[in-house]
Coordinates of C-alpha atoms in Angstrom, one line a residue:
K105 CA 0.1 0.1 0.0
F106 CA 1.2 3.6 -0.7
D107 CA -0.2 7.1 -0.9
G108 CA -1.0 8.7 -4.1
T109 CA 1.1 11.9 -5.0
V110 CA -1.9 14.2 -4.4
V111 CA -2.4 12.6 -0.9
K112 CA 1.2 13.1 0.0
R113 CA 1.1 16.7 -1.0
F114 CA -1.8 17.3 1.2
A115 CA 0.0 15.8 4.2
Q116 CA 3.1 17.8 3.4
A117 CA 1.2 21.0 3.2
G118 CA -0.4 20.2 6.7
A119 CA -3.9 19.3 5.6
V120 CA -6.0 17.2 7.9
L121 CA -6.9 14.1 5.9
L122 CA -10.2 12.8 7.0
G123 CA -10.5 9.7 4.9
K124 CA -11.9 8.2 1.7
L125 CA -15.3 8.9 0.2
Q126 CA -17.8 6.8 -1.7
Q127 CA -17.8 6.8 -5.6
T128 CA -19.2 4.7 -8.4
E129 CA -17.6 1.4 -9.2
G130 CA -14.3 2.0 -11.0
A131 CA -15.1 5.6 -11.4
F132 CA -17.6 4.9 -14.2
A133 CA -21.3 5.5 -14.2
D134 CA -23.0 3.4 -11.6
H135 CA -22.3 2.4 -8.0
H136 CA -21.7 -1.3 -7.3
P137 CA -24.9 -3.1 -6.4
D138 CA -23.4 -4.0 -2.8
I139 CA -22.6 -0.3 -2.0
E140 CA -24.9 2.4 -0.8
V141 CA -25.3 5.5 -2.9
P142 CA -24.4 8.8 -1.4
V143 CA -27.5 10.9 -0.8
N144 CA -28.0 14.5 -2.3
P145 CA -28.2 16.6 0.9
W146 CA -30.5 19.1 -0.7
N147 CA -33.2 16.6 -1.8
S148 CA -32.9 12.8 -1.2
K149 CA -34.9 12.2 -4.4
H150 CA -32.4 13.8 -6.7
W151 CA -29.1 12.5 -8.2
S152 CA -26.0 13.1 -6.2
G153 CA -23.8 12.9 -9.4
A154 CA -21.2 10.5 -10.6
S155 CA -18.6 9.3 -10.4
S156 CA -17.3 11.4 -7.4
S157 CA -20.6 11.3 -5.7
G158 CA -19.3 11.1 -2.1
S159 CA -16.9 14.0 -2.7
G160 CA -19.7 16.2 -3.9
V161 CA -22.1 15.2 -1.0
A162 CA -19.5 15.5 1.8
T163 CA -18.3 19.0 0.5
A164 CA -21.9 20.2 0.2
A165 CA -22.9 18.9 3.5
G166 CA -20.0 20.8 5.2
L167 CA -18.3 17.6 6.4
C168 CA -15.0 18.9 4.9
Y169 CA -13.2 21.9 3.8
G170 CA -12.9 20.3 0.3
S171 CA -12.5 17.0 -1.5
L172 CA -10.9 15.5 -4.5
G173 CA -12.6 13.9 -7.5
T174 CA -11.5 12.5 -10.8
D175 CA -13.0 13.4 -14.0
T176 CA -13.1 11.2 -17.2
G177 CA -16.5 12.1 -18.7
G178 CA -17.9 14.5 -16.2
S179 CA -17.2 13.1 -12.8
I180 CA -16.1 16.4 -11.0
R181 CA -18.6 18.5 -12.8
F182 CA -21.7 16.3 -12.4
P183 CA -21.5 16.0 -8.5
S184 CA -20.5 19.7 -8.3
A185 CA -23.5 20.7 -10.2
A186 CA -25.8 18.3 -8.3
N187 CA -24.7 19.4 -4.8
G188 CA -23.9 23.1 -5.4
N189 CA -20.1 22.9 -5.3
T190 CA -17.4 24.6 -7.1
G191 CA -15.5 22.0 -9.2
L192 CA -12.4 22.5 -11.0
K193 CA -11.3 20.1 -13.6
P194 CA -7.7 21.0 -14.3
T195 CA -5.9 20.6 -17.7
W196 CA -5.0 17.0 -18.3
G197 CA -1.6 16.4 -16.6
R198 CA -1.7 19.5 -14.4
V199 CA -2.3 17.3 -11.4
P200 CA -0.4 14.1 -11.2
R201 CA -2.4 10.8 -11.4
Y202 CA 0.2 8.7 -9.6
G203 CA -1.7 6.5 -7.2
V204 CA -5.0 7.1 -8.8
F205 CA -6.6 4.0 -10.1
E206 CA -7.4 4.5 -13.7
L207 CA -10.7 4.4 -15.5
A208 CA -9.3 5.7 -18.9
G209 CA -5.7 7.2 -18.6
S210 CA -5.7 9.5 -21.4
L211 CA -9.2 10.9 -20.3
D212 CA -8.6 10.9 -16.5
H213 CA -8.3 14.2 -14.5
V214 CA -7.8 14.9 -10.8
G215 CA -9.2 18.0 -9.3
P216 CA -10.7 19.8 -6.2
M217 CA -14.4 20.1 -5.3
T218 CA -14.9 22.9 -2.9
R219 CA -17.5 25.5 -1.8
S220 CA -15.8 28.3 -3.5
A221 CA -13.3 29.2 -6.2
Q222 CA -10.9 30.6 -3.6
D223 CA -10.8 27.3 -1.8
A224 CA -10.4 25.4 -5.2
A225 CA -7.4 27.7 -5.8
A226 CA -5.8 26.9 -2.6
I227 CA -6.1 23.2 -3.0
L228 CA -4.9 23.3 -6.6
S229 CA -1.8 25.2 -5.5
V230 CA -1.0 22.3 -3.3
I231 CA -1.7 19.3 -5.6
A232 CA -0.6 20.7 -9.0
G233 CA 2.8 20.3 -10.5
Q234 CA 5.2 17.7 -12.2
D235 CA 5.8 14.4 -10.5
K236 CA 8.8 12.0 -11.0
N237 CA 6.2 9.2 -10.6
D238 CA 4.0 10.3 -13.3
P239 CA 5.7 11.1 -16.7
T240 CA 2.5 12.5 -18.1
A241 CA 2.4 15.3 -15.3
V242 CA 3.1 18.7 -16.9
P243 CA 6.6 19.8 -16.3
G244 CA 7.5 23.4 -15.1
P245 CA 6.6 25.8 -12.3
V246 CA 3.1 26.0 -10.8
P247 CA 1.4 29.4 -10.8
N248 CA 0.4 30.9 -7.5
Y249 CA -3.3 30.4 -8.1
M250 CA -4.2 32.6 -5.1
A251 CA -2.1 35.5 -6.1
D252 CA -4.3 36.7 -8.9
L253 CA -7.8 35.9 -7.6
D254 CA -8.7 39.5 -7.3
R255 CA -7.5 40.7 -10.6
G256 CA -11.1 40.5 -12.1
I257 CA -12.1 39.6 -15.6
R258 CA -12.5 43.0 -17.2
G259 CA -11.5 42.7 -20.8
L260 CA -11.5 38.9 -20.9
R261 CA -13.2 37.4 -23.9
I262 CA -15.9 34.7 -23.2
G263 CA -17.2 32.7 -26.0
I264 CA -20.9 31.9 -26.3
D265 CA -22.4 29.5 -28.9
S266 CA -26.1 30.2 -28.4
K267 CA -27.1 27.2 -30.5
F268 CA -24.8 24.7 -28.8
N269 CA -25.9 25.8 -25.4
S270 CA -29.7 25.5 -26.2
K271 CA -30.1 22.4 -28.4
G272 CA -32.0 20.0 -26.5
V273 CA -31.3 21.9 -23.1
D274 CA -34.1 22.4 -20.7
A275 CA -35.5 25.9 -19.9
T276 CA -33.9 26.1 -16.4
M277 CA -30.5 25.5 -17.7
K278 CA -30.9 27.8 -20.7
Q279 CA -31.8 30.5 -18.3
T280 CA -29.0 29.5 -15.9
V281 CA -26.5 30.3 -18.7
K282 CA -28.2 33.5 -19.8
D283 CA -28.2 34.8 -16.1
A284 CA -24.5 33.9 -15.7
A285 CA -23.6 35.6 -19.0
K286 CA -25.2 38.8 -17.7
V287 CA -23.3 38.8 -14.4
L288 CA -19.9 38.1 -16.3
K289 CA -20.7 40.9 -18.8
D290 CA -21.4 43.2 -15.8
L291 CA -18.1 42.4 -14.4
G292 CA -16.4 43.7 -17.5
A293 CA -16.0 40.4 -19.6
E294 CA -16.6 40.7 -23.4
L295 CA -19.2 38.2 -24.7
V296 CA -18.2 36.8 -28.1
P297 CA -20.4 34.8 -30.3
V298 CA -18.7 31.6 -31.4
T299 CA -19.5 28.4 -33.1
F300 CA -18.4 25.2 -31.1
P301 CA -17.2 22.4 -33.3
S302 CA -19.8 19.6 -33.9
C303 CA -19.3 17.0 -31.1
D304 CA -22.1 14.4 -31.7
Q305 CA -19.5 11.9 -33.1
I306 CA -17.0 12.8 -30.6
V307 CA -19.3 12.0 -27.6
D308 CA -20.0 8.7 -29.1
E309 CA -16.4 8.0 -29.7
W310 CA -15.5 9.1 -26.2
G311 CA -17.4 6.1 -25.1
T312 CA -15.3 3.8 -27.5
L313 CA -12.0 5.0 -26.2
C314 CA -13.1 5.1 -22.5
A315 CA -14.1 1.3 -23.0
I316 CA -10.8 0.4 -24.5
E317 CA -8.8 2.0 -21.9
T318 CA -10.9 0.7 -19.0
A319 CA -10.4 -2.8 -20.4
V320 CA -6.6 -2.2 -20.4
A321 CA -6.7 -0.9 -16.9
H322 CA -8.6 -3.9 -15.6
A323 CA -6.7 -6.5 -17.7
A324 CA -5.1 -8.1 -14.6
T325 CA -8.5 -8.8 -12.9
Y326 CA -11.0 -9.0 -15.7
P327 CA -12.3 -11.5 -16.8
K328 CA -10.5 -13.5 -14.1
Q329 CA -12.5 -12.0 -11.3
K330 CA -15.6 -11.1 -13.4
A331 CA -18.0 -12.2 -10.6
K332 CA -16.9 -9.4 -8.4
Y333 CA -17.8 -6.7 -10.9
G334 CA -21.0 -4.8 -11.1
P335 CA -23.0 -4.9 -14.4
A336 CA -22.1 -1.4 -15.7
L337 CA -18.3 -1.7 -15.3
A338 CA -18.4 -5.2 -16.7
G339 CA -20.3 -4.0 -19.5
L340 CA -17.9 -1.2 -20.2
I341 CA -15.0 -3.6 -20.1
E342 CA -16.6 -6.1 -22.4
A343 CA -17.4 -3.3 -24.9
G344 CA -13.7 -2.3 -24.8
R345 CA -12.5 -5.8 -25.4
S346 CA -14.6 -6.1 -28.5
V347 CA -13.4 -2.8 -30.2
S348 CA -11.5 -3.5 -33.4
A349 CA -8.1 -1.8 -34.4
M350 CA -9.9 0.1 -37.1
E351 CA -12.4 1.6 -34.7
V352 CA -9.4 2.5 -32.3
Q353 CA -7.5 4.3 -35.1
R354 CA -10.7 6.1 -36.4
A355 CA -11.5 7.3 -32.9
N356 CA -8.0 8.6 -32.2
T357 CA -7.8 10.4 -35.6
N358 CA -11.1 12.1 -35.0
R359 CA -10.0 12.9 -31.5
Q360 CA -6.9 14.7 -32.8
E361 CA -8.9 16.6 -35.4
F362 CA -11.5 17.7 -32.9
N363 CA -8.8 18.8 -30.5
G364 CA -7.3 20.9 -33.1
R365 CA -10.6 22.6 -33.9
V366 CA -11.2 23.4 -30.3
A367 CA -7.6 24.8 -29.9
T368 CA -8.4 27.1 -32.9
L369 CA -11.5 28.3 -31.3
F370 CA -9.6 29.3 -28.2
E371 CA -7.2 31.5 -30.2
N372 CA -9.8 34.1 -30.2
I373 CA -11.4 33.7 -26.6
D374 CA -10.1 33.2 -23.1
M375 CA -13.1 31.1 -21.9
L376 CA -16.2 29.4 -23.2
L377 CA -19.5 29.5 -21.3
I378 CA -21.6 26.4 -21.4
P379 CA -24.2 24.6 -19.3
A380 CA -23.1 22.1 -16.6
Q381 CA -25.5 19.6 -18.1
Y382 CA -28.6 19.7 -20.4
M383 CA -31.2 19.1 -17.7
A384 CA -31.3 20.8 -14.3
S385 CA -30.9 18.5 -11.2
P386 CA -32.2 15.2 -12.4
T387 CA -33.9 12.9 -10.0
K388 CA -32.7 9.4 -9.1
K389 CA -35.6 8.1 -11.2
Q390 CA -34.7 9.9 -14.3
M391 CA -31.1 8.7 -14.0
A392 CA -32.1 5.2 -13.4
T393 CA -33.7 5.1 -16.9
L394 CA -31.1 7.3 -18.7
G395 CA -29.0 4.4 -20.0
E396 CA -32.0 3.0 -22.0
D397 CA -32.1 6.2 -24.1
A398 CA -29.1 6.6 -26.2
N399 CA -29.9 10.1 -27.2
A400 CA -30.5 11.3 -23.4
L401 CA -27.2 9.6 -22.5
A402 CA -25.3 11.4 -25.2
M403 CA -27.0 14.6 -24.1
M404 CA -25.8 14.1 -20.7
L405 CA -22.2 13.8 -21.9
R406 CA -22.4 16.6 -24.4
F407 CA -21.2 19.3 -22.2
T408 CA -18.6 17.3 -20.3
A409 CA -17.0 14.5 -22.2
P410 CA -15.6 16.7 -25.2
F411 CA -13.5 18.6 -22.7
D412 CA -12.0 15.4 -21.2
Y413 CA -11.2 14.5 -24.9
T414 CA -9.4 17.8 -25.2
G415 CA -8.0 17.8 -21.8
S416 CA -9.2 21.4 -21.3
P417 CA -9.6 22.9 -17.9
T418 CA -13.1 23.8 -16.6
I419 CA -14.7 25.3 -13.6
T420 CA -18.2 24.4 -12.5
L421 CA -20.1 27.1 -10.5
P422 CA -23.2 26.9 -8.5
S423 CA -25.7 29.5 -9.9
G424 CA -29.1 29.0 -8.4
F425 CA -31.9 26.6 -7.5
T426 CA -34.6 24.6 -9.0
K427 CA -38.2 24.7 -7.7
A428 CA -37.4 21.5 -6.0
G429 CA -34.7 23.5 -4.0
T430 CA -31.7 21.7 -5.7
P431 CA -28.7 23.5 -7.1
V432 CA -28.0 24.3 -10.7
A433 CA -24.7 25.3 -12.3
F434 CA -22.8 26.6 -15.3
Q435 CA -19.4 25.8 -16.7
L436 CA -16.5 27.9 -17.9
V437 CA -14.0 26.2 -20.2
G438 CA -10.4 27.5 -20.5
R439 CA -7.3 27.4 -22.5
H440 CA -4.8 24.7 -21.5
L441 CA -2.8 25.4 -18.3
Q442 CA -4.9 28.6 -17.7
E443 CA -6.6 27.4 -14.6
D444 CA -5.7 30.8 -13.0
V445 CA -8.0 32.6 -15.5
L446 CA -10.8 30.3 -14.7
L447 CA -10.3 30.7 -10.9
R448 CA -10.2 34.4 -11.4
A449 CA -13.6 34.2 -13.2
G450 CA -15.1 32.0 -10.7
H451 CA -13.9 34.2 -7.8
A452 CA -15.2 37.4 -9.5
Y453 CA -18.6 35.7 -10.1
Q454 CA -18.9 34.6 -6.5
Q455 CA -17.9 38.1 -5.2
V456 CA -21.2 39.5 -6.5
T457 CA -23.4 36.2 -6.1
D458 CA -24.3 34.1 -3.0
W459 CA -25.3 30.8 -4.5
H460 CA -21.9 29.1 -3.3
K461 CA -22.5 30.4 0.3
A462 CA -25.9 28.4 0.5
H463 CA -26.0 25.1 2.7
P464 CA -28.4 22.3 2.9
K465 CA -30.5 21.8 6.0
I466 CA -29.6 18.4 7.2

């Protein structure tokens, strides 16, 4: 047994480590049948997010200063949105993954889930940076994320694709993004109309690559210990084991092309404003049947998986509540290694709004 790099860095910085939190099996979509699912502290009938469900719940409930999550297709952002947290998915490689069990190595990100952007900046300052045990960790010095928090966002260019943000998106989430845009504009940001590259095929192929990489990660125990696996994770691994070399190459080529298009888009903007997800605060009942509807599943991943594909940093910010009293949120996506800009934007937003200060009654 050994501690992962991020755990060691917390300890070295003097943090009090409270323990481990619940998550879905293998950091994929569903909790193992033998494990109790963490309860959304705002409303027990609503989804608590996946895969870092325990992190989202514990942070929202005030059981900890902050927590860590991993994000391969949305697993920091979904629990953050569901529970009213500020969730930061750093650039791929910004935070070392040594000691983190893989779901899909080229898609896996490690990041903080906190109450505020300021808290997220404090945690990222501790856990980010190159690591001799993780050759994929980004080399070079780590910025002082706390130092520039108060610089504001005046003059920053925020891209908005109104069509991308509204297609198939429910009314609550549409309004959430519009309200966020107004606040950001009032803070001095310039809102820039953009066209986000088509990502329907990318979302589908994200599933292909995730399945392949998961099958590789579990090669030592699957199918040898298949009986210990829950149905969702086993199904993903089986799918990965059946993918052809042609499909792998096609998906990788399309990924490179998509990443290039997104990089070109960010040549003209500092950030992209998008919904956290296509429907506000889904119930557990809605999520239980989501896998039966391919279109709904694709929509759920539409605003998250593409940015695991590109490795782009994102910040999820609480921005209101539904009629059921559950949180809603939006996302800002940034340029590679510009987490400092996202944290500045999040902090500026939270200086003039109080959504992140709300706490559930437990």
